[in-house]
């Protein structure tokens, strides 16, 4: 008998699938986790800019001005949101994130001149105080939702869905439901808290119109109303949101992050951000409101190049979530304490993971103190340190954006256009609706 | 005598009405506002934050008295969806029937529906009290977190599905209970709670004839043997 071990891994039942089946059989529960889709998807990396040359001339990188000012909510609101950069901070709840992190986001955003967004669980006073421009989410759960905070907001975001879990509700597992979190949500401490997937007081687009009007009436038509949706039937959904009266539409692609949801949602529901954005733009153009109703895109935005490409494809701004956490040290092997870097590898190990692979936000035991309510962990990320890191990161995104815009000959980042892009793959060309590099071919169009 | 301010929706827009109620209500004296010709309009008297008495003389549409604070709003007719949604305090009274989602996610205050309420009455409620003189439709008090729903008539299917800490009392028949809701014996505290709410609602019923429905709390922690979908 040969002592050779025959190793032919099955493509259909590879080690990941085996592990999934074994775990399901052992626990009788599906996997819940944080962050976004991990599988390979077409992304903005599959596009490149046709920067200036003889046929177009570039702007001088250091000397010539390139405007990044961004105005959102010009359709109906008396006070549109005015930002210094089109990079905004996505809605992430206090509960999912620690109070320190929320404060850090507010401080950094205020210094850079952009907005932060509340999340499921309501507005904390620290957040309102630290963030000059704060968007208040109205979610299906309505946890902590109240008219006083509504009137304190600079904009309202009615959340219909998220890219990580379109059609699904939210969850916050018991270990994160501290006394303060439970108090804000009117729930018992330590229970696994579910958020509904549908709003309690309206269903369907006709009701949405009336709901938006109610929010406008309560806030005296002062502030913009955003409608946020996970990217599925984007063209139809954007049209319905516009018809219902949204000032701003937010589309969150399938790569979008979450603090906790079912793995089957994260990897198998919704369409990639790259495919969603052109559909949203198409819907706005078909309704003749492109430029009147602003578009924010999110889901997997990482760099200034991603932001520039999103703007070139027609977005007015982007929102970032996971990248914010990463700027604060998510998946880093160390955290900072009194100027020292402290190794956190053992804490990752306790979660059964390692730096670079962690997606354990749902556990509340974040090794670097970001997605936690535990007193021993949340001090690992101080507002001062976090604000500095995030400010730097936002600054880099904006600088990369203006650098690329100048190289395309634009004195305003919002002048970037589809024409400035080509695709490196056939898939990206078809989704982004730009030609495959070196050809005039846009699959499905030309 | 109260000072009565008539506001006629045959002449004013909803925006003008709400603007008046938000910013130009006289303070000091007891004020009563009469809203004439509501004709099923939506978003009337939303976002109030004043101790005024508001009478809506006729049928009204969606979100009436939404997010109310302190005001006492009475609708002399029927209302559409989501009356008093997310209300915080004060009293909202509907003399007729209410459509779906009456009192959705209300945080505080008292909502009285003198006749019937449709489906999802008290959905997601977070501390308010609701008294319904007649019956309620299916999925009422779905995911209700805190507060009290008193139903003098019958309750439709799946009452109290995924209930948290809110309490439900039903005078008539319960068509069916939702996941994690169970009927429990009435205690003296429950009888006192129902008595108080019926008195405040101005409804005469024997409080001892009510059944109490509360959460089994078996969905509070995520485990495979709960036998429920999450
Ligand atoms: C930790 C965390 C918490 C989140 N909480 C919320 C929330 O409360 N409400 C919401 O609409 N979206 C929430 N999201 C989704 C973000 O708002 C946003 O849609 C997403 O993060 C964008 O994709 P990105 O993470 O790839 O940048 C959360 C995301 C993360 C990572
Ligand atoms: S390091 Fe923290 S924030 Fe990052 S994935 Fe792990 S638990 Fe989530």
XYZ file of C-alpha atoms and ligand atoms in Angstrom:
715
model
C 0.000 0.000 0.000
C 1.303 3.483 -0.863
C 1.879 5.812 2.065
C 1.191 8.842 -0.140
C -1.716 10.976 1.018
C -4.009 11.886 -1.810
C -5.158 15.522 -1.458
C -7.688 16.543 -4.033
C -9.768 19.353 -2.606
C -13.295 19.623 -3.904
C -14.116 22.890 -5.628
C -17.746 22.695 -4.535
C -17.013 21.514 -1.015
C -13.698 23.236 -0.279
C -12.319 23.715 3.257
C -14.373 26.858 3.848
C -17.558 25.073 2.869
C -16.660 22.045 4.997
C -16.017 24.304 7.951
C -19.334 26.088 7.388
C -21.291 22.831 7.237
C -19.549 21.396 10.304
C -20.218 24.563 12.293
C -23.856 24.731 11.251
C -24.293 21.082 12.238
C -22.642 21.658 15.590
C -24.451 24.833 16.664
C -27.751 24.939 14.778
C -27.204 28.661 14.301
C -26.083 30.701 11.369
C -22.916 32.761 11.451
C -23.151 36.369 12.497
C -20.235 38.711 11.976
C -19.135 42.274 11.411
C -17.513 44.254 8.549
C -18.463 43.601 4.894
C -18.254 41.105 2.057
C -14.890 39.337 1.916
C -15.233 37.636 -1.420
C -13.600 39.084 -4.526
C -15.883 41.509 -6.347
C -15.468 43.998 -9.182
C -14.353 47.253 -7.534
C -13.170 50.750 -8.351
C -9.701 49.194 -8.723
C -10.948 47.856 -12.032
C -11.199 51.408 -13.380
C -8.388 53.833 -14.219
C -8.308 57.534 -15.064
C -7.375 58.893 -18.474
C -5.516 61.822 -16.975
C -4.441 64.792 -19.078
C -1.830 64.711 -21.821
C -1.688 66.526 -25.153
C -5.443 66.405 -25.719
C -6.261 67.830 -22.254
C -4.035 69.896 -20.006
C -3.649 69.253 -16.291
C -3.774 71.776 -13.458
C -0.613 72.468 -11.519
C -0.630 70.065 -8.566
C 0.554 72.454 -5.870
C -0.381 75.884 -7.094
C -3.746 75.714 -8.754
C -6.846 75.483 -6.683
C -9.109 72.477 -6.848
C -12.405 72.937 -5.051
C -13.715 70.045 -2.954
C -16.625 71.879 -1.342
C -19.762 69.787 -1.429
C -23.351 70.872 -0.915
C -26.029 68.284 -0.150
C -29.769 68.754 0.107
C -30.455 71.645 -2.244
C -33.808 70.329 -3.449
C -36.212 71.343 -0.682
C -34.305 72.124 2.514
C -33.875 75.699 3.667
C -30.450 74.842 5.082
C -28.568 72.409 2.853
C -25.522 70.668 4.302
C -22.268 72.363 3.283
C -19.063 70.334 3.541
C -15.411 71.002 2.745
C -14.923 67.539 1.268
C -17.217 64.980 -0.377
C -16.035 62.277 2.044
C -18.641 61.835 4.793
C -18.753 59.490 7.772
C -21.446 56.816 7.474
C -24.023 56.042 10.158
C -22.601 53.807 12.862
C -24.455 53.451 16.097
C -23.369 54.212 19.587
C -23.727 50.668 20.845
C -21.894 49.178 17.910
C -19.141 51.742 18.526
C -17.916 52.993 21.891
C -18.680 56.529 23.073
C -14.949 57.343 22.657
C -15.050 56.355 19.014
C -18.201 58.371 18.362
C -16.521 61.393 19.884
C -13.357 60.843 17.838
C -15.417 60.716 14.632
C -17.178 63.970 15.516
C -13.943 65.769 16.308
C -12.121 64.632 13.186
C -15.085 65.376 10.920
C -15.479 68.844 12.406
C -11.802 69.645 11.890
C -11.897 68.474 8.280
C -15.306 70.025 7.614
C -17.437 66.986 6.933
C -20.444 65.297 8.519
C -20.922 62.335 10.818
C -24.077 60.285 11.131
C -25.791 58.786 14.176
C -26.976 55.169 13.879
C -29.335 52.632 15.329
C -29.700 53.656 18.969
C -30.057 57.395 18.743
C -27.947 60.498 19.279
C -25.593 60.901 22.233
C -24.955 64.382 23.656
C -21.192 63.860 23.175
C -21.767 63.146 19.514
C -23.938 66.225 18.996
C -21.386 68.340 20.756
C -18.311 67.055 18.956
C -19.763 66.947 15.434
C -20.568 70.270 13.791
C -22.608 68.645 11.029
C -24.565 65.689 12.307
C -26.971 63.589 10.261
C -29.682 61.932 12.376
C -30.850 58.519 11.259
C -34.496 57.485 11.338
C -34.312 53.691 11.333
C -36.931 50.960 11.503
C -36.129 50.210 15.153
C -36.594 53.848 16.219
C -34.386 53.088 19.196
C -33.806 56.348 21.059
C -35.539 58.307 18.306
C -37.170 61.518 19.502
C -38.305 64.895 18.162
C -35.865 66.895 20.296
C -32.834 65.222 18.747
C -34.528 65.379 15.350
C -34.693 69.147 15.647
C -31.018 69.281 16.658
C -29.913 67.488 13.487
C -28.346 69.140 10.445
C -29.913 66.522 8.185
C -32.156 63.479 8.561
C -31.355 60.110 7.011
C -34.315 57.813 6.615
C -32.774 54.369 6.465
C -34.622 51.821 4.368
C -31.699 49.460 4.169
C -27.974 48.885 4.247
C -25.653 47.311 1.687
C -24.427 44.664 4.114
C -27.970 43.427 4.751
C -30.528 44.818 2.318
C -33.926 43.528 3.375
C -32.645 42.464 6.786
C -32.907 44.012 10.203
C -30.106 44.732 12.604
C -28.762 43.013 15.660
C -26.698 43.906 18.658
C -25.714 40.905 20.685
C -26.238 41.017 24.448
C -22.601 41.515 25.365
C -22.759 44.979 23.787
C -26.045 45.996 25.398
C -24.573 47.855 28.378
C -26.656 49.849 30.834
C -26.267 53.031 28.818
C -26.991 51.363 25.475
C -30.016 49.553 26.933
C -31.298 52.775 28.499
C -31.088 54.641 25.192
C -32.941 51.834 23.439
C -35.560 51.161 26.167
C -34.535 47.509 26.464
C -33.318 45.251 29.266
C -29.543 45.216 29.800
C -27.640 42.314 28.207
C -30.333 40.907 25.920
C -29.688 40.175 22.257
C -31.354 43.061 20.626
C -32.939 42.820 17.220
C -33.844 45.743 14.985
C -36.816 45.453 12.680
C -36.275 45.322 8.933
C -39.319 47.473 8.135
C -40.365 50.815 9.538
C -43.126 50.572 12.119
C -45.262 53.388 10.767
C -45.164 53.135 6.986
C -44.753 50.611 4.191
C -44.328 51.251 0.496
C -43.421 54.302 -1.556
C -46.730 56.146 -1.226
C -46.497 56.043 2.552
C -42.858 57.078 2.309
C -43.913 60.314 0.633
C -46.173 61.129 3.561
C -43.514 60.075 6.074
C -40.932 62.362 4.491
C -43.444 65.177 4.646
C -44.072 64.481 8.302
C -40.337 64.762 9.044
C -40.213 67.978 7.033
C -43.219 69.407 8.846
C -41.742 68.595 12.246
C -38.441 70.239 11.315
C -40.151 73.143 9.513
C -38.574 72.223 6.160
C -35.196 73.419 7.440
C -32.904 70.423 6.983
C -32.342 67.983 4.114
C -33.830 64.530 4.149
C -31.647 61.707 2.866
C -33.029 58.287 1.964
C -30.534 55.452 2.418
C -30.965 52.083 0.704
C -28.997 48.914 0.222
C -28.106 48.326 -3.419
C -30.484 45.805 -4.953
C -33.035 47.080 -7.522
C -31.223 50.393 -7.589
C -32.806 52.065 -10.592
C -36.349 51.457 -9.398
C -35.595 52.235 -5.757
C -33.852 55.514 -6.505
C -36.781 56.610 -8.634
C -39.217 55.833 -5.838
C -37.120 57.719 -3.279
C -36.924 60.729 -5.577
C -40.644 60.618 -6.203
C -41.243 60.404 -2.467
C -39.359 63.680 -2.065
C -35.821 62.795 -0.968
C -33.296 65.618 -1.098
C -30.390 63.180 -1.141
C -30.274 59.486 -2.044
C -27.703 57.279 -0.340
C -26.889 53.961 -2.002
C -24.875 51.438 -0.033
C -23.296 48.684 -2.133
C -22.896 45.061 -1.070
C -19.352 45.599 0.232
C -20.746 47.973 2.866
C -19.779 47.234 6.448
C -21.935 46.392 9.426
C -21.373 45.834 13.122
C -23.244 42.528 13.038
C -25.379 40.612 10.637
C -25.825 37.174 9.189
C -22.930 36.050 7.022
C -25.378 34.848 4.356
C -26.580 38.444 3.936
C -23.103 39.931 3.855
C -21.880 37.683 1.071
C -25.045 36.898 -0.871
C -27.406 39.900 -0.925
C -27.198 43.060 -2.951
C -25.014 44.182 -5.820
C -21.482 45.617 -5.812
C -21.018 49.351 -5.329
C -19.468 49.607 -8.791
C -22.638 48.254 -10.397
C -24.985 50.224 -8.149
C -23.609 53.691 -8.737
C -24.241 53.972 -12.511
C -27.768 52.609 -12.014
C -28.486 55.296 -9.427
C -27.109 57.979 -11.730
C -29.193 56.611 -14.590
C -32.331 56.813 -12.438
C -31.611 60.434 -11.506
C -30.929 61.310 -15.142
C -34.110 59.608 -16.317
C -36.087 61.620 -13.781
C -34.262 64.785 -14.778
C -33.066 65.432 -11.243
C -29.345 64.709 -11.662
C -27.714 67.573 -9.775
C -30.957 68.530 -8.047
C -31.160 65.411 -5.916
C -27.682 64.620 -4.627
C -26.258 61.111 -4.562
C -24.048 59.625 -1.858
C -22.448 56.269 -2.550
C -20.920 53.908 -0.014
C -19.697 50.366 0.329
C -16.012 49.533 0.178
C -14.616 53.049 -0.318
C -10.967 52.984 0.810
C -8.852 55.598 -0.930
C -8.910 59.001 -2.556
C -8.786 57.167 -5.884
C -12.019 55.360 -4.987
C -13.606 58.703 -4.087
C -12.445 60.286 -7.348
C -13.834 57.388 -9.378
C -17.143 57.517 -7.525
C -17.433 61.238 -8.262
C -16.473 60.702 -11.899
C -19.256 58.147 -12.205
C -21.753 60.708 -10.909
C -21.816 60.608 -7.104
C -21.859 63.912 -5.231
C -20.227 62.420 -2.149
C -19.216 59.144 -0.572
C -19.770 57.734 2.901
C -17.218 55.575 4.667
C -17.611 53.104 7.508
C -15.127 50.221 7.615
C -12.250 52.425 6.472
C -12.983 54.725 9.432
C -12.625 51.798 11.806
C -9.394 50.790 10.089
C -7.997 54.312 10.393
C -8.665 53.975 14.114
C -6.729 50.714 14.291
C -9.203 47.985 13.314
C -7.261 44.826 12.492
C -3.988 46.370 13.657
C -1.789 44.188 15.862
C -1.327 46.981 18.388
C -3.242 49.731 20.114
C -1.940 52.959 21.555
C -1.802 53.727 25.252
C -0.033 56.789 26.667
C 2.172 57.024 23.603
C 3.166 53.326 23.698
C 2.119 50.689 21.202
C 0.708 47.698 23.038
C 0.427 44.283 21.432
C -3.148 43.001 21.098
C -2.440 39.735 19.308
C -3.475 37.648 22.305
C -6.841 39.371 22.439
C -7.407 38.627 18.770
C -6.454 35.021 19.538
C -9.076 34.833 22.295
C -11.642 35.656 19.624
C -10.252 32.883 17.448
C -8.720 35.276 14.955
C -5.604 37.322 14.204
C -4.791 40.882 13.109
C -5.697 41.237 9.448
C -8.486 38.654 9.618
C -10.769 39.959 12.342
C -14.471 40.567 11.672
C -15.596 40.048 15.248
C -17.276 43.411 15.917
C -20.465 41.562 16.913
C -18.749 40.053 19.978
C -18.161 43.389 21.679
C -14.594 42.235 22.497
C -12.792 44.396 19.959
C -9.057 43.954 20.702
C -8.322 47.579 19.776
C -11.268 49.121 21.634
C -13.418 50.303 18.719
C -16.562 48.185 18.461
C -17.029 47.603 22.155
C -18.888 48.750 25.234
C -16.602 46.890 27.650
C -14.904 49.273 30.108
C -11.608 47.339 29.939
C -11.443 47.653 26.146
C -12.963 51.014 25.256
C -10.088 52.915 26.884
C -7.767 51.396 24.261
C -9.021 54.026 21.812
C -9.045 57.562 23.211
C -10.948 60.356 21.447
C -7.761 62.465 21.056
C -5.743 59.693 19.437
C -8.631 58.514 17.273
C -9.533 62.025 16.114
C -5.951 62.696 15.032
C -5.746 59.424 13.068
C -9.082 59.908 11.358
C -8.335 63.539 10.533
C -5.089 62.454 8.867
C -6.871 59.762 6.915
C -9.658 62.080 5.727
C -7.023 64.598 4.740
C -5.210 61.993 2.633
C -8.434 60.959 0.906
C -9.200 64.561 0.033
C -5.651 65.262 -1.161
C -5.610 62.165 -3.357
C -8.986 63.182 -4.752
C -7.876 66.696 -5.665
C -4.575 65.389 -7.036
C -6.378 63.096 -9.453
C -8.909 65.788 -10.342
C -6.147 68.279 -11.151
C -4.376 65.682 -13.263
C -7.639 65.308 -15.196
C -7.651 69.069 -15.688
C -10.453 69.821 -13.246
C -10.515 72.802 -10.915
C -13.412 71.289 -8.980
C -13.631 67.641 -7.904
C -17.281 67.622 -8.927
C -16.217 68.245 -12.531
C -14.750 64.741 -12.780
C -16.804 62.826 -15.320
C -17.431 59.349 -16.682
C -15.422 60.322 -19.756
C -12.317 60.436 -17.544
C -12.499 56.706 -16.836
C -11.877 53.417 -18.614
C -12.213 49.879 -17.309
C -9.584 47.171 -17.011
C -11.997 44.256 -17.113
C -15.062 43.444 -19.156
C -17.135 43.074 -15.984
C -16.147 46.511 -14.729
C -16.800 48.035 -18.151
C -20.286 46.531 -18.184
C -21.101 47.552 -14.610
C -19.569 51.026 -14.605
C -20.748 51.652 -18.171
C -17.361 52.989 -19.279
C -15.297 51.595 -22.189
C -12.879 48.753 -21.763
C -9.375 50.287 -21.852
C -8.030 50.587 -25.385
C -11.454 50.068 -26.966
C -14.730 51.919 -27.462
C -16.585 48.939 -26.139
C -19.080 49.248 -23.325
C -20.659 45.804 -22.996
C -24.414 45.997 -23.331
C -24.265 49.491 -24.812
C -21.944 49.784 -27.787
C -63.078 80.026 29.641
C -60.415 78.752 27.242
C -59.414 80.985 24.438
C -60.404 79.210 21.189
C -58.348 79.728 18.054
C -59.990 78.413 14.874
C -57.686 77.290 12.071
C -59.503 76.414 8.872
C -57.766 74.024 6.489
C -60.063 75.181 3.721
C -57.976 78.361 3.835
C -54.647 77.350 5.348
C -52.096 74.852 4.085
C -50.819 72.066 6.338
C -47.471 73.905 6.421
C -49.136 77.103 7.664
C -51.080 75.147 10.268
C -48.023 73.381 11.678
C -45.933 76.528 11.535
C -48.549 78.274 13.665
C -48.695 75.377 16.126
C -44.879 75.234 16.388
C -44.064 78.923 16.633
C -47.075 81.141 17.134
C -49.261 79.487 19.739
C -49.955 82.059 22.419
C -48.364 81.107 25.715
C -49.655 81.769 29.191
C -53.443 81.307 28.929
C -55.115 77.979 28.437
C -55.292 77.715 24.667
C -57.638 75.592 22.596
C -57.169 75.296 18.867
C -59.937 74.046 16.617
C -58.797 72.670 13.282
C -61.639 72.855 10.780
C -62.052 70.962 7.504
C -59.273 68.393 8.009
C -60.829 66.310 5.189
C -58.446 63.370 5.582
C -55.310 65.511 5.330
C -52.007 64.057 6.540
C -49.456 65.314 9.042
C -51.779 67.569 11.013
C -50.487 68.834 14.367
C -47.193 66.948 14.095
C -44.172 67.745 16.232
C -46.043 69.791 18.821
C -44.269 70.729 22.017
C -46.714 72.866 23.998
C -49.416 72.252 26.619
C -52.243 73.189 24.259
C -55.598 71.521 23.577
C -56.065 70.818 19.884
C -59.389 69.637 18.451
C -59.451 68.315 14.909
C -63.063 68.536 13.794
C -63.469 65.728 11.283
C -61.614 62.785 9.742
C -57.857 63.037 9.288
C -55.113 61.169 7.429
C -51.691 59.730 8.289
C -49.360 60.616 11.167
C -51.799 62.854 13.030
C -50.115 64.252 16.166
C -46.904 62.454 15.212
C -44.084 62.839 17.786
C -46.407 64.830 20.041
C -45.029 66.310 23.258
C -47.275 67.768 25.977
C -50.253 68.710 23.771
C -53.696 67.143 24.097
C -54.965 66.402 20.625
C -58.501 65.126 19.996
C -59.680 63.952 16.595
C -63.459 64.109 16.242
C -63.525 61.456 13.536
C -61.404 58.615 12.152
C -57.692 58.714 11.390
C -55.395 57.060 8.852
C -52.125 55.247 9.553
C -49.782 55.884 12.436
C -51.664 58.341 14.575
C -49.404 59.648 17.364
C -46.394 57.765 15.999
C -43.326 58.152 18.216
C -45.236 60.409 20.627
C -43.396 61.390 23.775
C -46.047 62.785 26.143
C -49.487 64.431 26.272
C -52.728 62.777 25.225
C -54.003 61.921 21.782
C -57.644 60.847 21.515
C -59.416 59.531 18.436
C -63.186 59.594 18.794
C -63.636 57.181 15.908
C -61.459 54.399 14.459
C -57.752 54.373 13.665
C -56.090 52.684 10.713
C -52.802 50.740 10.929
C -49.894 51.274 13.291
C -51.669 53.520 15.785
C -49.179 54.734 18.379
C -46.198 53.124 16.596
C -42.965 53.424 18.629
C -44.554 55.824 21.127
C -42.222 56.715 23.996
C -44.684 58.225 26.446
C -48.132 59.783 26.925
C -51.580 58.292 26.431
C -53.285 57.403 23.142
C -57.001 56.608 23.280
C -58.840 55.120 20.297
C -62.492 55.120 21.274
C -63.566 52.667 18.563
C -61.435 50.077 16.672
C -57.790 50.190 15.631
C -56.451 48.244 12.651
C -53.331 46.074 12.408
C -50.078 46.690 14.264
C -51.584 48.932 16.888
C -48.788 49.735 19.364
C -46.060 48.269 17.153
C -42.583 48.880 18.587
C -44.019 50.939 21.467
C -41.407 52.222 23.888
C -43.158 53.387 27.020
C -46.430 55.008 25.993
C -49.888 53.779 26.998
C -52.601 52.949 24.495
C -56.250 52.265 25.280
C -58.508 50.974 22.502
C -62.256 51.011 23.208
C -62.955 48.451 20.470
C -60.810 45.772 18.837
C -57.327 45.738 17.300
C -56.062 44.058 14.136
C -53.313 41.483 13.682
C -49.679 41.881 14.796
C -50.617 44.457 17.392
C -47.840 45.299 19.866
C -45.289 43.656 17.549
C -41.825 44.050 19.145
C -43.373 46.305 21.797
C -40.629 47.267 24.223
C -42.287 49.118 27.092
C -45.641 50.648 28.041
C -49.165 49.259 28.090
C -51.697 48.342 25.436
C -55.262 47.930 26.727
C -57.741 46.460 24.240
C -61.355 46.422 25.415
C -62.582 44.333 22.472
C -60.867 41.497 20.598
C -57.276 41.206 19.402
C -56.378 39.914 15.915
C -53.793 37.235 15.128
C -50.190 37.146 16.366
C -50.791 39.531 19.235
C -47.551 40.661 20.905
C -45.225 38.898 18.505
C -41.581 39.241 19.634
C -42.730 41.217 22.635
C -40.161 42.752 24.977
C -41.248 44.357 28.248
C -44.522 46.022 27.213
C -47.713 44.670 28.801
C -50.939 43.899 26.939
C -54.431 43.556 28.449
C -57.312 42.262 26.362
C -60.989 42.393 27.388
C -62.353 40.241 24.557
C -61.068 37.289 22.525
C -57.472 36.847 21.421
C -57.358 35.377 17.946
C -53.809 34.085 18.428
C -50.634 34.993 20.243
C -47.427 35.830 18.394
C -43.995 34.286 18.929
C -42.765 34.662 22.511
C -46.045 36.133 23.825
C -47.943 34.271 26.557
C -51.074 34.728 28.592
C -50.372 35.181 32.305
C -52.597 35.498 35.373
C -53.876 38.956 36.267
C -52.440 40.255 39.549
C -53.750 43.057 41.745
C -51.109 45.333 40.202
C -52.437 44.531 36.734
C -56.012 45.290 37.786
C -54.859 48.612 39.241
C -52.941 49.409 36.025
C -55.965 48.657 33.826
C -58.305 50.557 36.170
C -56.111 53.623 36.027
C -55.810 53.571 32.241
C -59.532 52.971 31.668
C -60.327 55.852 34.005
C -57.922 58.156 32.207
C -59.364 57.042 28.880
C -62.937 57.630 30.144
C -64.004 54.083 29.265
C -66.166 51.985 31.582
C -65.261 48.283 31.670
C -64.669 45.770 34.441
C -60.845 45.746 34.783
C -60.965 42.248 36.279
C -62.378 40.859 33.028
C -59.104 41.517 31.146
C -56.484 38.934 30.240
C -52.814 39.771 30.629
C -50.299 39.043 27.840
C -46.578 39.440 28.393
C -43.278 38.246 26.957
C -42.030 34.712 27.576
C -38.546 36.215 27.164
C -37.380 33.105 25.373
C -36.040 35.144 22.442
C -33.913 37.386 24.608
C -30.828 35.294 24.008
C -29.810 33.836 20.745
C -29.666 30.075 20.966
C -30.481 27.239 18.650
C -33.122 25.577 20.770
C -35.374 28.638 21.016
C -37.103 27.183 17.965
C -37.585 30.648 16.526
C -36.287 32.526 13.551
C -34.144 35.504 14.304
C -19.586 49.208 12.890
C -20.637 49.618 11.919
C -21.881 50.023 12.374
C -22.869 50.414 11.479
N -24.081 50.857 11.947
C -24.995 51.329 11.082
C -26.191 51.930 11.549
O -26.441 52.031 12.746
N -27.062 52.410 10.634
C -26.798 52.346 9.281
O -27.607 52.809 8.473
N -25.688 51.775 8.818
C -24.769 51.295 9.691
N -23.596 50.791 9.197
C -23.349 50.815 7.746
C -22.706 52.151 7.344
O -23.554 53.226 7.599
C -22.359 52.197 5.862
O -23.499 51.943 5.106
C -21.267 51.223 5.470
O -20.354 51.092 6.508
C -20.556 51.740 4.232
O -19.664 50.801 3.710
P -18.128 50.702 4.156
O -18.162 50.221 5.543
O -17.547 49.714 3.239
O -17.524 52.059 4.049
C -22.599 50.376 10.090
C -21.337 49.961 9.627
C -20.363 49.585 10.514
C -19.026 49.157 9.980
S -10.524 44.794 15.218
Fe -12.356 45.502 16.260
S -13.377 46.817 14.771
Fe -11.901 45.567 13.656
S -13.047 43.763 12.954
Fe -12.079 43.213 14.892
S -13.650 43.654 16.417
Fe -14.265 44.750 14.528
